PDB file of C-alpha atoms in Angstrom:
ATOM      1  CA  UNK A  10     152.595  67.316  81.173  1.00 67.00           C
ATOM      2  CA  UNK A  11     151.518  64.818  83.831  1.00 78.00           C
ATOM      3  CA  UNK A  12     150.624  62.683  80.720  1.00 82.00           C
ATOM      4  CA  UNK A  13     153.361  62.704  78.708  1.00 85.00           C
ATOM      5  CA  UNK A  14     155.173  61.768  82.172  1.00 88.00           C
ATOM      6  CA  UNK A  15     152.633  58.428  82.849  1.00 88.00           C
ATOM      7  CA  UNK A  16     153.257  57.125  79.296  1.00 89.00           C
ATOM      8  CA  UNK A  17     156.983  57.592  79.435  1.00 89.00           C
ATOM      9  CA  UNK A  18     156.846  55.166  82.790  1.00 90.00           C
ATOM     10  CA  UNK A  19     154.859  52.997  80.902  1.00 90.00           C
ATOM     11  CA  UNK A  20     156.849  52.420  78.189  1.00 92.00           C
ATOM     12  CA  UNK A  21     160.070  51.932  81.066  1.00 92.00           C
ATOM     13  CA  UNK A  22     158.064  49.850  82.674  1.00 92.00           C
ATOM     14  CA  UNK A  23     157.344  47.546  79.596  1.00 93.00           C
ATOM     15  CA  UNK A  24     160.803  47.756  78.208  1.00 93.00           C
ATOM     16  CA  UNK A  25     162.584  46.335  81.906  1.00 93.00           C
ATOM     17  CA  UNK A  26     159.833  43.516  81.868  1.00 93.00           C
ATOM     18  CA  UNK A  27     160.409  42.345  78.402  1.00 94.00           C
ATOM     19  CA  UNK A  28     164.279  42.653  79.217  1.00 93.00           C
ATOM     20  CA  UNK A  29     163.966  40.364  82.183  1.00 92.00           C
ATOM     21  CA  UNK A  30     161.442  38.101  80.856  1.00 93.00           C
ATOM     22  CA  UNK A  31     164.342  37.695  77.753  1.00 91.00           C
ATOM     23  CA  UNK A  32     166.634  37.233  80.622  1.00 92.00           C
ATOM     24  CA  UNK A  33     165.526  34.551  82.730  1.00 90.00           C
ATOM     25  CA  UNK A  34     164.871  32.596  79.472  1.00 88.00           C
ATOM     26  CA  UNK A  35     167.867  32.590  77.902  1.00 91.00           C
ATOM     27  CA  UNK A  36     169.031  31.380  81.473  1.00 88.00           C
ATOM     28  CA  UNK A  37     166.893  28.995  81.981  1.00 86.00           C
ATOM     29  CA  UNK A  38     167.591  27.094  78.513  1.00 85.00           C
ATOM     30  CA  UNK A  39     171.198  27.444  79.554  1.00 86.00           C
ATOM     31  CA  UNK A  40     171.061  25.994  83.226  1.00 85.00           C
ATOM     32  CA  UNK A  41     168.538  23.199  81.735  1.00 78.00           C
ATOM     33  CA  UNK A  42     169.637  19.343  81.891  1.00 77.00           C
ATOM     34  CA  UNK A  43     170.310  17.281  79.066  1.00 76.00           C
ATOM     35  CA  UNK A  44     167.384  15.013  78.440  1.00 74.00           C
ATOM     36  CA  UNK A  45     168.768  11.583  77.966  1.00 74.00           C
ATOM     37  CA  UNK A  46     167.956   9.875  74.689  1.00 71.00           C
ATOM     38  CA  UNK A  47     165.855   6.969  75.053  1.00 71.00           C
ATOM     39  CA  UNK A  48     165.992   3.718  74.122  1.00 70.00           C
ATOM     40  CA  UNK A  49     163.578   1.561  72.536  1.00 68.00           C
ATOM     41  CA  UNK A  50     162.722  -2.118  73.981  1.00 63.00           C
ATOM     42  CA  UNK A  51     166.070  -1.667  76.257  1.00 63.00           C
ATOM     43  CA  UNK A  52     164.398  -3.352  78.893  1.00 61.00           C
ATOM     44  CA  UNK A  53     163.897  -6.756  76.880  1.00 60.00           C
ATOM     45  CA  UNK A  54     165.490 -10.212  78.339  1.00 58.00           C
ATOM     46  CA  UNK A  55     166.382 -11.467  75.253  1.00 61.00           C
ATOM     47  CA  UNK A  56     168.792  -8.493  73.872  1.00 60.00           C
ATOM     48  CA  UNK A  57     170.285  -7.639  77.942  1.00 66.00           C
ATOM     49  CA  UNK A  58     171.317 -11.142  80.235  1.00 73.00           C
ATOM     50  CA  UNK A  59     172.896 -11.153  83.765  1.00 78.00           C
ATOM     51  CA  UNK A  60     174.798 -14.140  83.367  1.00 82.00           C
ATOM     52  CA  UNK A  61     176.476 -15.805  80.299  1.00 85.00           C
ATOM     53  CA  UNK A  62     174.025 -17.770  77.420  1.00 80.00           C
ATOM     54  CA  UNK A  63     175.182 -20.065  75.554  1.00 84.00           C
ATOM     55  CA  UNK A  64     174.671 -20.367  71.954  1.00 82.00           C
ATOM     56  CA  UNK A  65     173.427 -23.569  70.215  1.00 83.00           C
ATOM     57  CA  UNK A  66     175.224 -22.524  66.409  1.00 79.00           C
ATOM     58  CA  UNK A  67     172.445 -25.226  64.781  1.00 80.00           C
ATOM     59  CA  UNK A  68     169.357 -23.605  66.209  1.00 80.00           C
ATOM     60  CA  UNK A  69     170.761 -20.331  64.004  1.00 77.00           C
ATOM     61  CA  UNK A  70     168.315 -19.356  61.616  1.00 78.00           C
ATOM     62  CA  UNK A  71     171.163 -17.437  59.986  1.00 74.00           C
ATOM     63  CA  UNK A  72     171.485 -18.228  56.184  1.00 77.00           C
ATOM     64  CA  UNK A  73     175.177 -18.911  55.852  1.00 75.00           C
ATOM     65  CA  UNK A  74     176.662 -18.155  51.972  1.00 79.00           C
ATOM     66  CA  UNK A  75     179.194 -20.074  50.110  1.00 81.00           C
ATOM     67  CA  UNK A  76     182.576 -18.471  49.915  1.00 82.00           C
ATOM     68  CA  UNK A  77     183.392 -16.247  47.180  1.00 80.00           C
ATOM     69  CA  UNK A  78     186.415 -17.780  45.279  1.00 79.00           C
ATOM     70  CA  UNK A  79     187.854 -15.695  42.363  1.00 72.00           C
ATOM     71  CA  UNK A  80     187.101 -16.386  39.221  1.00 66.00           C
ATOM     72  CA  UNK A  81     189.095 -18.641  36.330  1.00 65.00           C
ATOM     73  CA  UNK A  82     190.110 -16.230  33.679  1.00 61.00           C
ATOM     74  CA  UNK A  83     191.895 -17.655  30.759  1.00 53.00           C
ATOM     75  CA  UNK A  84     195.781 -16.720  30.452  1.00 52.00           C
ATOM     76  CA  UNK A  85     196.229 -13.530  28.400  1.00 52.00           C
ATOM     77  CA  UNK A  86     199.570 -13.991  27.465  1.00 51.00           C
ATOM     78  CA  UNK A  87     198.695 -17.468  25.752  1.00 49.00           C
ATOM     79  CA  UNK A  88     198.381 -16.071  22.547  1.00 50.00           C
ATOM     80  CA  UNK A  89     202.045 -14.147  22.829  1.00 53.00           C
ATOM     81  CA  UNK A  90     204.332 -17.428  23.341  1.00 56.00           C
ATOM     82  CA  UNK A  91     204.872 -17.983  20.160  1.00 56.00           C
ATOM     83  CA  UNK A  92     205.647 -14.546  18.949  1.00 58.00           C
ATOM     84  CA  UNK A  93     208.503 -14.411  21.826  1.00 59.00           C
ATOM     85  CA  UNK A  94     209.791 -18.041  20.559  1.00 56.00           C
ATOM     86  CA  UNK A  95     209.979 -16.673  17.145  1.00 61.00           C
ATOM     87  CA  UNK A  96     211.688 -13.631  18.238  1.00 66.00           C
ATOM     88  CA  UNK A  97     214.085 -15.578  20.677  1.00 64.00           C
ATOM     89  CA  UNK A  98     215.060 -17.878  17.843  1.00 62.00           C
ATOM     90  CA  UNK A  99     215.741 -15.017  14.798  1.00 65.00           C
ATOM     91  CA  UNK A 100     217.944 -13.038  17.077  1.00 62.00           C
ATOM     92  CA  UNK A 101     220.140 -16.424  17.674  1.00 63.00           C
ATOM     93  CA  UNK A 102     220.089 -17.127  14.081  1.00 58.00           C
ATOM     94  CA  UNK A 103     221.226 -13.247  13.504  1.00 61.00           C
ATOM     95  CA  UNK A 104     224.424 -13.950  16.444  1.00 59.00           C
ATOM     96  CA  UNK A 105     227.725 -13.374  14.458  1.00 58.00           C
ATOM     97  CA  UNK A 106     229.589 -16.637  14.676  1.00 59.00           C
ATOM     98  CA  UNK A 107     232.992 -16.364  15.580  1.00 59.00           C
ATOM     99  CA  UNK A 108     235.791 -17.307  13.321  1.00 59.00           C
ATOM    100  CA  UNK A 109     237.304 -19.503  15.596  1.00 59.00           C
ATOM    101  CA  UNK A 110     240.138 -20.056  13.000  1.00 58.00           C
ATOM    102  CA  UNK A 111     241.270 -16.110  13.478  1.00 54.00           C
ATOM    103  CA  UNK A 112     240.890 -16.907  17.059  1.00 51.00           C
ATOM    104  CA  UNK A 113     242.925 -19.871  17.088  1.00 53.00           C
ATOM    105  CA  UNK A 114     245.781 -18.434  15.329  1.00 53.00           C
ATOM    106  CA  UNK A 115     246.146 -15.067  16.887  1.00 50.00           C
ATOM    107  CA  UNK A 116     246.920 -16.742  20.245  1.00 49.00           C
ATOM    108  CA  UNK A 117     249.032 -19.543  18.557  1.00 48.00           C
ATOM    109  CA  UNK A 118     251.298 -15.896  17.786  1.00 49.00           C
ATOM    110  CA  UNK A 119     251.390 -14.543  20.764  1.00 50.00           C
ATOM    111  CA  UNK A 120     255.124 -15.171  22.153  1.00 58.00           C
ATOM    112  CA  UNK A 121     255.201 -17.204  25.400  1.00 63.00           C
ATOM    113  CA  UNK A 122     257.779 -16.265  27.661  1.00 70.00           C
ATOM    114  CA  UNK A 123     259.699 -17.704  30.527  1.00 76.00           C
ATOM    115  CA  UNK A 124     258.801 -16.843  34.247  1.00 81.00           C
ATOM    116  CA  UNK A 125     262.210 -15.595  35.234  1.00 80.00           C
ATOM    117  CA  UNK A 126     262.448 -13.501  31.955  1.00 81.00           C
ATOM    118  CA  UNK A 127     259.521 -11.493  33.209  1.00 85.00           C
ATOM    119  CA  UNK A 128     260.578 -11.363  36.234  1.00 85.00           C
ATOM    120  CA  UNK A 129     264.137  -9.513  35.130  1.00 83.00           C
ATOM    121  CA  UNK A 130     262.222  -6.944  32.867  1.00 86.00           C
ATOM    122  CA  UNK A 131     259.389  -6.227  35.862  1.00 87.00           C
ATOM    123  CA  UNK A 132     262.123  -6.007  38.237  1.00 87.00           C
ATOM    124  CA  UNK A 133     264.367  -3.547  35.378  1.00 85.00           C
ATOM    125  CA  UNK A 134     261.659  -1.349  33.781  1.00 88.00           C
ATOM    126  CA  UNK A 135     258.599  -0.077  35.759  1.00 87.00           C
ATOM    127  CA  UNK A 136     256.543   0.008  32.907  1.00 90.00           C
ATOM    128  CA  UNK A 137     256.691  -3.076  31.719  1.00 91.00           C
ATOM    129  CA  UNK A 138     254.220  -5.306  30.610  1.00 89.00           C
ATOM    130  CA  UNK A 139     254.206  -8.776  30.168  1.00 87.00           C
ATOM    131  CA  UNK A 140     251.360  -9.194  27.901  1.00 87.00           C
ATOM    132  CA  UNK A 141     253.847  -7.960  25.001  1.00 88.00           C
ATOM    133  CA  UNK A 142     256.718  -7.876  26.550  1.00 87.00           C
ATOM    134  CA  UNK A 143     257.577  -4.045  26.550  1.00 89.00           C
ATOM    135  CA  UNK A 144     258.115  -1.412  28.402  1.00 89.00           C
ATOM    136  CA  UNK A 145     258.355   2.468  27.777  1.00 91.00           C
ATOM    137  CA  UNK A 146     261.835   3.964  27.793  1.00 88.00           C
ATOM    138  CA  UNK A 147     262.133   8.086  28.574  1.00 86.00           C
ATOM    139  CA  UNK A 148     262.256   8.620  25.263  1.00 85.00           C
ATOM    140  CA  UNK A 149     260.751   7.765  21.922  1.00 85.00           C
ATOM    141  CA  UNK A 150     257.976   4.814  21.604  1.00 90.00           C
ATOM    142  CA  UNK A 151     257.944   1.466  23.275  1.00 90.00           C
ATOM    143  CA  UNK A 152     260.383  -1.244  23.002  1.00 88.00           C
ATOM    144  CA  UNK A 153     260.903  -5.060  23.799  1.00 86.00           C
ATOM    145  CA  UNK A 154     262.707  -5.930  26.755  1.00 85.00           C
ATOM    146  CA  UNK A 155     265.504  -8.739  26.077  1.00 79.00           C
ATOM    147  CA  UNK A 156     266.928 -10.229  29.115  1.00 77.00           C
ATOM    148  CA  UNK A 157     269.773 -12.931  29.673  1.00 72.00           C
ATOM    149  CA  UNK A 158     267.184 -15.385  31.149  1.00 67.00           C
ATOM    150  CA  UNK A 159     264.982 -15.797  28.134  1.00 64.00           C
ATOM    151  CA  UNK A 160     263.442 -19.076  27.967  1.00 45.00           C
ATOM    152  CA  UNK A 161     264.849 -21.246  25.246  1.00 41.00           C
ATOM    153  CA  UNK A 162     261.349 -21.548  24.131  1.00 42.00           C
ATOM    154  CA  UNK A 163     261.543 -18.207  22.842  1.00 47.00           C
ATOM    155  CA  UNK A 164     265.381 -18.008  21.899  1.00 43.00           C
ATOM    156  CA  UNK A 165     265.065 -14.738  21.051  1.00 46.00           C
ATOM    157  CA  UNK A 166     263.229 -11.474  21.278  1.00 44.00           C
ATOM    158  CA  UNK A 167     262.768  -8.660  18.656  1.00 41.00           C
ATOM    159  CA  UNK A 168     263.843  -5.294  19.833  1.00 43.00           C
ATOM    160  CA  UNK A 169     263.738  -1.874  18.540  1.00 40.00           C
ATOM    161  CA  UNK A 170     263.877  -1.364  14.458  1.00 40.00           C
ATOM    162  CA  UNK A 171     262.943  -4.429  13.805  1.00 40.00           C
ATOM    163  CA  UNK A 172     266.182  -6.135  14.776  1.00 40.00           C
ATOM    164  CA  UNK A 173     266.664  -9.747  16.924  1.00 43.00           C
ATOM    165  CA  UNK A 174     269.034  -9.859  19.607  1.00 47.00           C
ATOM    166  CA  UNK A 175     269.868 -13.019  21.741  1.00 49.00           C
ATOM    167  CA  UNK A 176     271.110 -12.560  24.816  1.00 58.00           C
ATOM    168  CA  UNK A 177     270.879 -16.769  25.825  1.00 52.00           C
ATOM    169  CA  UNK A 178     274.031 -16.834  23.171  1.00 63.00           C
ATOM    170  CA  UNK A 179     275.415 -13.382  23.383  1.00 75.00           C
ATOM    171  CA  UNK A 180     277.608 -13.104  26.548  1.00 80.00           C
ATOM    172  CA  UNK A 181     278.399  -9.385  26.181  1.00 82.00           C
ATOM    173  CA  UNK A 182     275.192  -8.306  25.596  1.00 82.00           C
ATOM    174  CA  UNK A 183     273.728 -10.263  28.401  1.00 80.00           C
ATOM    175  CA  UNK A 184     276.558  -8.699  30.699  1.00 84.00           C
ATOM    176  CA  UNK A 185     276.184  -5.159  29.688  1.00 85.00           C
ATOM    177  CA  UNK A 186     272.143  -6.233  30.500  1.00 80.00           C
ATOM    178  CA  UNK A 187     273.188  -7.071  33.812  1.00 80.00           C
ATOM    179  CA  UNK A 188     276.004  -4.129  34.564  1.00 81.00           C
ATOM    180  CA  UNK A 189     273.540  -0.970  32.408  1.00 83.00           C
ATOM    181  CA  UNK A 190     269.644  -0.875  32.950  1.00 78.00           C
ATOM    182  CA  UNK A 191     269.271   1.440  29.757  1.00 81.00           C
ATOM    183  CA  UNK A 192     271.579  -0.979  27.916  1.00 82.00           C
ATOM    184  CA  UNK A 193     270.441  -1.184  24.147  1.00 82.00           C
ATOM    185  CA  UNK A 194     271.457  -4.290  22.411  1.00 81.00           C
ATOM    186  CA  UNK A 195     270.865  -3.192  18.722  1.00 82.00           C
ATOM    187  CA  UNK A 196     273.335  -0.415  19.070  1.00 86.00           C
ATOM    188  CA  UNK A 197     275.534  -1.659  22.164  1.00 85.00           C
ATOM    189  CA  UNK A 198     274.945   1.438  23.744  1.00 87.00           C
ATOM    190  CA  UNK A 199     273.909   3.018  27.525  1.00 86.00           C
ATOM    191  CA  UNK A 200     272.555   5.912  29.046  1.00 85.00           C
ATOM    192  CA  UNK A 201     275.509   7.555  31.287  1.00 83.00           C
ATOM    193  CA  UNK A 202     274.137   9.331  34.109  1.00 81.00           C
ATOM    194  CA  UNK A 203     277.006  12.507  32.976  1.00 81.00           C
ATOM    195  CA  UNK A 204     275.384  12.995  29.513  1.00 79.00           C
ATOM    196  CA  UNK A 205     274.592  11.101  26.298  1.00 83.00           C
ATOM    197  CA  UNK A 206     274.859   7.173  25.631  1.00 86.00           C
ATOM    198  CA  UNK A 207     277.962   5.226  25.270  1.00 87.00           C
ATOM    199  CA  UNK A 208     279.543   2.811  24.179  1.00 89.00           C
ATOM    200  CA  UNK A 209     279.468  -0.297  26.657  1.00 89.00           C
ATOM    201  CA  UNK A 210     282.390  -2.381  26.703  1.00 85.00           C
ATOM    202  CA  UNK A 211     282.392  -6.169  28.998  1.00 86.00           C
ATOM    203  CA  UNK A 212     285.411  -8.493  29.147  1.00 83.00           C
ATOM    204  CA  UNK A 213     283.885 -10.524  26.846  1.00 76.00           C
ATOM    205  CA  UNK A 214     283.971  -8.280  23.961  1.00 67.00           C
TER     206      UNK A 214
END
């Protein structure tokens, strides 16, 4: 019994010392100073002055190297020139040309009229256009607008079916123009604002 009780201190005894042994290691790594690195030859004159040296550049034994400059490469697209010459002068030989003759003549036919004729039909007829001299009534397709102040350029206009009136030499037309906005000349007619169209009737005919 009395043995059993010695080792069992024993082992105690060994067990705290390695414990604290471990102990004060551990803590004395951990409370330990850095050791500063050292330096080779930091203590040489020629790498550390007090004072500014100056530098004589030709005593250098430095070997200084030409500068690099790119080099000269031949132009790629040399060779291609001629292809896009070739190409550039087919498509201008495959342009349509333009028949100036059809040109020529279409605007020699397209009626010129006077400033204060287009002036009356803008100022009569909203829609209008002077371009070719029509304008859109409420109903049915477009028609030509003849006004008493045509041009005598143009003498006269052709209106609905086909039909020419003249209102430069017509003085009942040109005043049933001036009295009836909706005034027709190729049927002598007027939209009444009680119903249908009627007849219109001037002191001069």
């Amino acid at each position: 019994m009395a043995l059993k009780t010695m080792i069992a201190l024993l082992l105690k005894l060994t067990l705290s010392l390695t414990v604290l042994m471990g102990s004060a290691g551990i803590a004395s790594w951990l409370l330990a100073e850095p050791v500063a690195h050292p330096f080779s030859n930091i203590d040489m004159s020629s790498h550390w002055t007090t004072r500014p040296v100056r530098i004589d550049p030709a005593a250098q034994t430095y070997e200084r190297l030409p500068p690099r400059t790119a080099p000269i490469q031949a132009a790629e697209h040399d060779w291609k020139m001629p292809a896009i010459v070739e190409q550039a002068s087919t498509a201008q030989a495959e342009e349509p040309t333009i028949d100036r003759t059809l040109v020529t003549s279409a605007i020699e036919k397209i009626p010129v009229f006077g400033e204060a004729h287009v002036q009356w039909c803008q100022n009569r007829y909203r829609s209008y256009r002077a371009d070719d001299n029509s304008y859109q009534p409420y109903s049915g397709p477009r028609r030509q607008c003849a006004s008493p102040l045509m041009s005598a350029d143009t003498g006269e206009v052709e209106v609905a079916g086909g039909e020419s009136a003249s209102f430069v030499d017509d003085p009942h037309a040109a005043w049933c123009a001036n009295h009836y906005r909706s005034y027709r000349p190729e049927d002598n007619s007027y939209q009444s604002y009680s119903g249908g169209r009627r007849q219109c009737h001037s002191p001069h005919g």
